[in-house]
């Protein structure tokens, strides 16, 4: 089944609320992440991307940190952005939404002049990111009680 959707940078408060709604559904409700750690100060300065169905229903989201905000997560390299909070609503999984979101974040990173994108992947998602050209590095670590690995893709 194909569902028409578009992926774009979140442009206004309504878009951002749609992004947060997807994150709440996936991370807080499905995965049990505490709501008070799901949203952070980085949300105000990140580039958010949104996948939205033709009828306006949000299907997925992700965000890109850059500059000083990303440096704390990428080892201090200002040329590396940090992809995070990638979430796809359950009903949209398997439709290519996650791939489209990652590519939109990479395009935003290129637009900012970044040379690479880092991310912290839940270990069950390593294969997804590897298929998109990301390579894992460093040891496994817990984040919000979920096992993760750092990954990077040169742009």
CSV table of C-alpha atoms in Angstrom, one decimal:
chain,number,residue,atom,x,y,z
A,1,UNK,CA,0.0,0.0,0.0
A,2,UNK,CA,1.3,3.4,-1.0
A,3,UNK,CA,0.5,6.5,1.0
A,4,UNK,CA,1.2,9.9,-0.6
A,5,UNK,CA,3.3,12.0,1.7
A,6,UNK,CA,5.8,14.8,1.6
A,7,UNK,CA,8.9,15.5,3.6
A,8,UNK,CA,10.0,19.1,4.4
A,9,UNK,CA,11.7,21.2,6.9
A,10,UNK,CA,9.3,22.2,9.7
A,11,UNK,CA,8.5,25.9,9.1
A,12,UNK,CA,6.2,27.1,11.8
A,13,UNK,CA,4.8,26.3,15.3
A,14,UNK,CA,2.1,24.0,13.9
A,15,UNK,CA,4.8,21.9,12.1
A,16,UNK,CA,6.9,21.7,15.2
A,17,UNK,CA,3.9,20.5,17.2
A,18,UNK,CA,3.3,17.8,14.6
A,19,UNK,CA,6.9,16.7,15.0
A,20,UNK,CA,6.5,16.6,18.8
A,21,UNK,CA,3.3,14.6,18.4
A,22,UNK,CA,5.1,11.8,16.5
A,23,UNK,CA,7.9,11.8,19.0
A,24,UNK,CA,5.5,11.4,21.8
A,25,UNK,CA,3.7,8.6,20.1
A,26,UNK,CA,6.9,6.7,19.3
A,27,UNK,CA,9.3,7.4,22.1
A,28,UNK,CA,7.1,8.1,25.1
A,29,UNK,CA,4.1,5.8,24.4
A,30,UNK,CA,5.7,3.0,22.5
A,31,UNK,CA,9.2,2.9,23.9
A,32,UNK,CA,8.6,4.2,27.4
A,33,UNK,CA,11.0,7.2,27.3
A,34,UNK,CA,10.2,9.6,30.1
A,35,UNK,CA,8.5,12.7,28.6
A,36,UNK,CA,10.7,15.1,30.6
A,37,UNK,CA,13.8,13.8,28.8
A,38,UNK,CA,12.3,13.4,25.3
A,39,UNK,CA,12.0,17.2,24.8
A,40,UNK,CA,15.1,19.4,25.5
A,41,UNK,CA,16.6,22.8,25.0
A,42,UNK,CA,18.0,21.6,21.6
A,43,UNK,CA,14.5,21.5,20.2
A,44,UNK,CA,14.4,25.3,20.1
A,45,UNK,CA,17.5,25.5,17.8
A,46,UNK,CA,17.4,22.3,15.8
A,47,UNK,CA,16.4,22.0,12.2
A,48,UNK,CA,13.3,19.7,12.3
A,49,UNK,CA,12.0,17.7,9.4
A,50,UNK,CA,8.5,16.5,9.0
A,51,UNK,CA,6.9,13.8,6.9
A,52,UNK,CA,3.2,14.6,6.4
A,53,UNK,CA,0.4,12.7,4.7
A,54,UNK,CA,-1.6,14.5,2.0
A,55,UNK,CA,-4.5,14.9,4.5
A,56,UNK,CA,-2.2,16.6,7.0
A,57,UNK,CA,-1.6,13.7,9.3
A,58,UNK,CA,2.1,13.7,10.5
A,59,UNK,CA,3.9,10.4,9.8
A,60,UNK,CA,7.4,11.0,10.9
A,61,UNK,CA,10.0,13.4,12.1
A,62,UNK,CA,13.7,13.9,12.8
A,63,UNK,CA,16.0,16.7,13.8
A,64,UNK,CA,19.5,18.0,13.0
A,65,UNK,CA,21.7,19.7,15.5
A,66,UNK,CA,24.6,21.8,14.2
A,67,UNK,CA,27.3,24.1,15.5
A,68,UNK,CA,27.8,24.2,19.2
A,69,UNK,CA,24.7,22.1,19.8
A,70,UNK,CA,26.1,19.2,17.8
A,71,UNK,CA,29.7,19.6,19.0
A,72,UNK,CA,28.8,18.1,22.4
A,73,UNK,CA,27.5,14.9,20.7
A,74,UNK,CA,30.0,14.6,17.9
A,75,UNK,CA,33.4,15.0,19.6
A,76,UNK,CA,33.6,18.7,19.1
A,77,UNK,CA,34.0,18.7,15.3
A,78,UNK,CA,32.0,21.8,14.0
A,79,UNK,CA,31.8,20.3,10.5
A,80,UNK,CA,29.7,17.4,11.8
A,81,UNK,CA,25.9,17.6,12.4
A,82,UNK,CA,23.9,15.4,14.6
A,83,UNK,CA,20.8,13.6,13.4
A,84,UNK,CA,18.4,12.7,16.2
A,85,UNK,CA,14.9,12.0,17.4
A,86,UNK,CA,14.1,10.1,14.2
A,87,UNK,CA,10.6,8.7,14.6
A,88,UNK,CA,8.1,7.1,12.2
A,89,UNK,CA,4.5,6.5,13.3
A,90,UNK,CA,3.6,2.8,13.5
A,91,UNK,CA,1.1,3.0,10.6
A,92,UNK,CA,3.7,4.6,8.3
A,93,UNK,CA,6.5,2.1,8.9
A,94,UNK,CA,7.7,0.2,5.8
A,95,UNK,CA,6.7,3.0,3.4
A,96,UNK,CA,10.1,4.6,3.0
A,97,UNK,CA,9.3,7.5,5.4
A,98,UNK,CA,12.4,6.9,7.6
A,99,UNK,CA,14.7,6.9,4.5
A,100,UNK,CA,13.1,10.1,3.2
A,101,UNK,CA,13.5,11.8,6.6
A,102,UNK,CA,17.2,10.8,6.8
A,103,UNK,CA,17.9,12.1,3.3
A,104,UNK,CA,16.1,15.4,4.1
A,105,UNK,CA,18.2,15.8,7.2
A,106,UNK,CA,21.4,15.1,5.2
A,107,UNK,CA,20.2,17.7,2.6
A,108,UNK,CA,19.7,20.3,5.4
A,109,UNK,CA,23.2,19.4,6.7
A,110,UNK,CA,24.7,20.0,3.2
A,111,UNK,CA,22.9,23.3,3.1
A,112,UNK,CA,24.6,24.3,6.3
A,113,UNK,CA,28.0,23.3,4.9
A,114,UNK,CA,28.5,20.3,7.1
A,115,UNK,CA,30.9,17.5,6.0
A,116,UNK,CA,29.3,14.6,7.9
A,117,UNK,CA,26.3,13.6,10.0
A,118,UNK,CA,26.6,11.6,13.2
A,119,UNK,CA,23.7,9.9,15.0
A,120,UNK,CA,23.1,7.7,18.0
A,121,UNK,CA,21.2,4.7,16.7
A,122,UNK,CA,19.2,2.3,18.8
A,123,UNK,CA,21.0,-1.0,18.3
A,124,UNK,CA,17.9,-2.6,16.6
A,125,UNK,CA,18.1,0.1,13.9
A,126,UNK,CA,21.8,-0.3,13.0
A,127,UNK,CA,21.0,-2.2,9.8
A,128,UNK,CA,18.6,0.5,8.7
A,129,UNK,CA,21.3,3.2,9.0
A,130,UNK,CA,24.0,0.9,7.6
A,131,UNK,CA,21.9,0.6,4.4
A,132,UNK,CA,21.9,4.4,4.2
A,133,UNK,CA,25.7,4.6,4.3
A,134,UNK,CA,26.3,5.1,8.1
A,135,UNK,CA,29.1,3.3,9.8
A,136,UNK,CA,29.0,2.4,13.5
A,137,UNK,CA,31.9,3.4,15.8
A,138,UNK,CA,32.7,3.1,19.5
A,139,UNK,CA,31.1,0.9,22.1
A,140,UNK,CA,27.4,0.3,22.7
A,141,UNK,CA,26.0,2.7,25.4
A,142,UNK,CA,22.6,3.2,27.1
A,143,UNK,CA,20.4,6.2,26.4
A,144,UNK,CA,17.1,6.5,28.1
A,145,UNK,CA,17.5,2.8,29.1
A,146,UNK,CA,17.9,1.7,25.4
A,147,UNK,CA,21.1,0.3,23.9
A,148,UNK,CA,22.7,2.6,21.3
A,149,UNK,CA,25.8,2.9,19.0
A,150,UNK,CA,27.3,6.0,17.5
A,151,UNK,CA,27.3,6.1,13.7
A,152,UNK,CA,28.6,8.5,11.1
A,153,UNK,CA,28.1,9.2,7.3
A,154,UNK,CA,30.4,11.5,5.3
A,155,UNK,CA,28.4,13.7,3.0
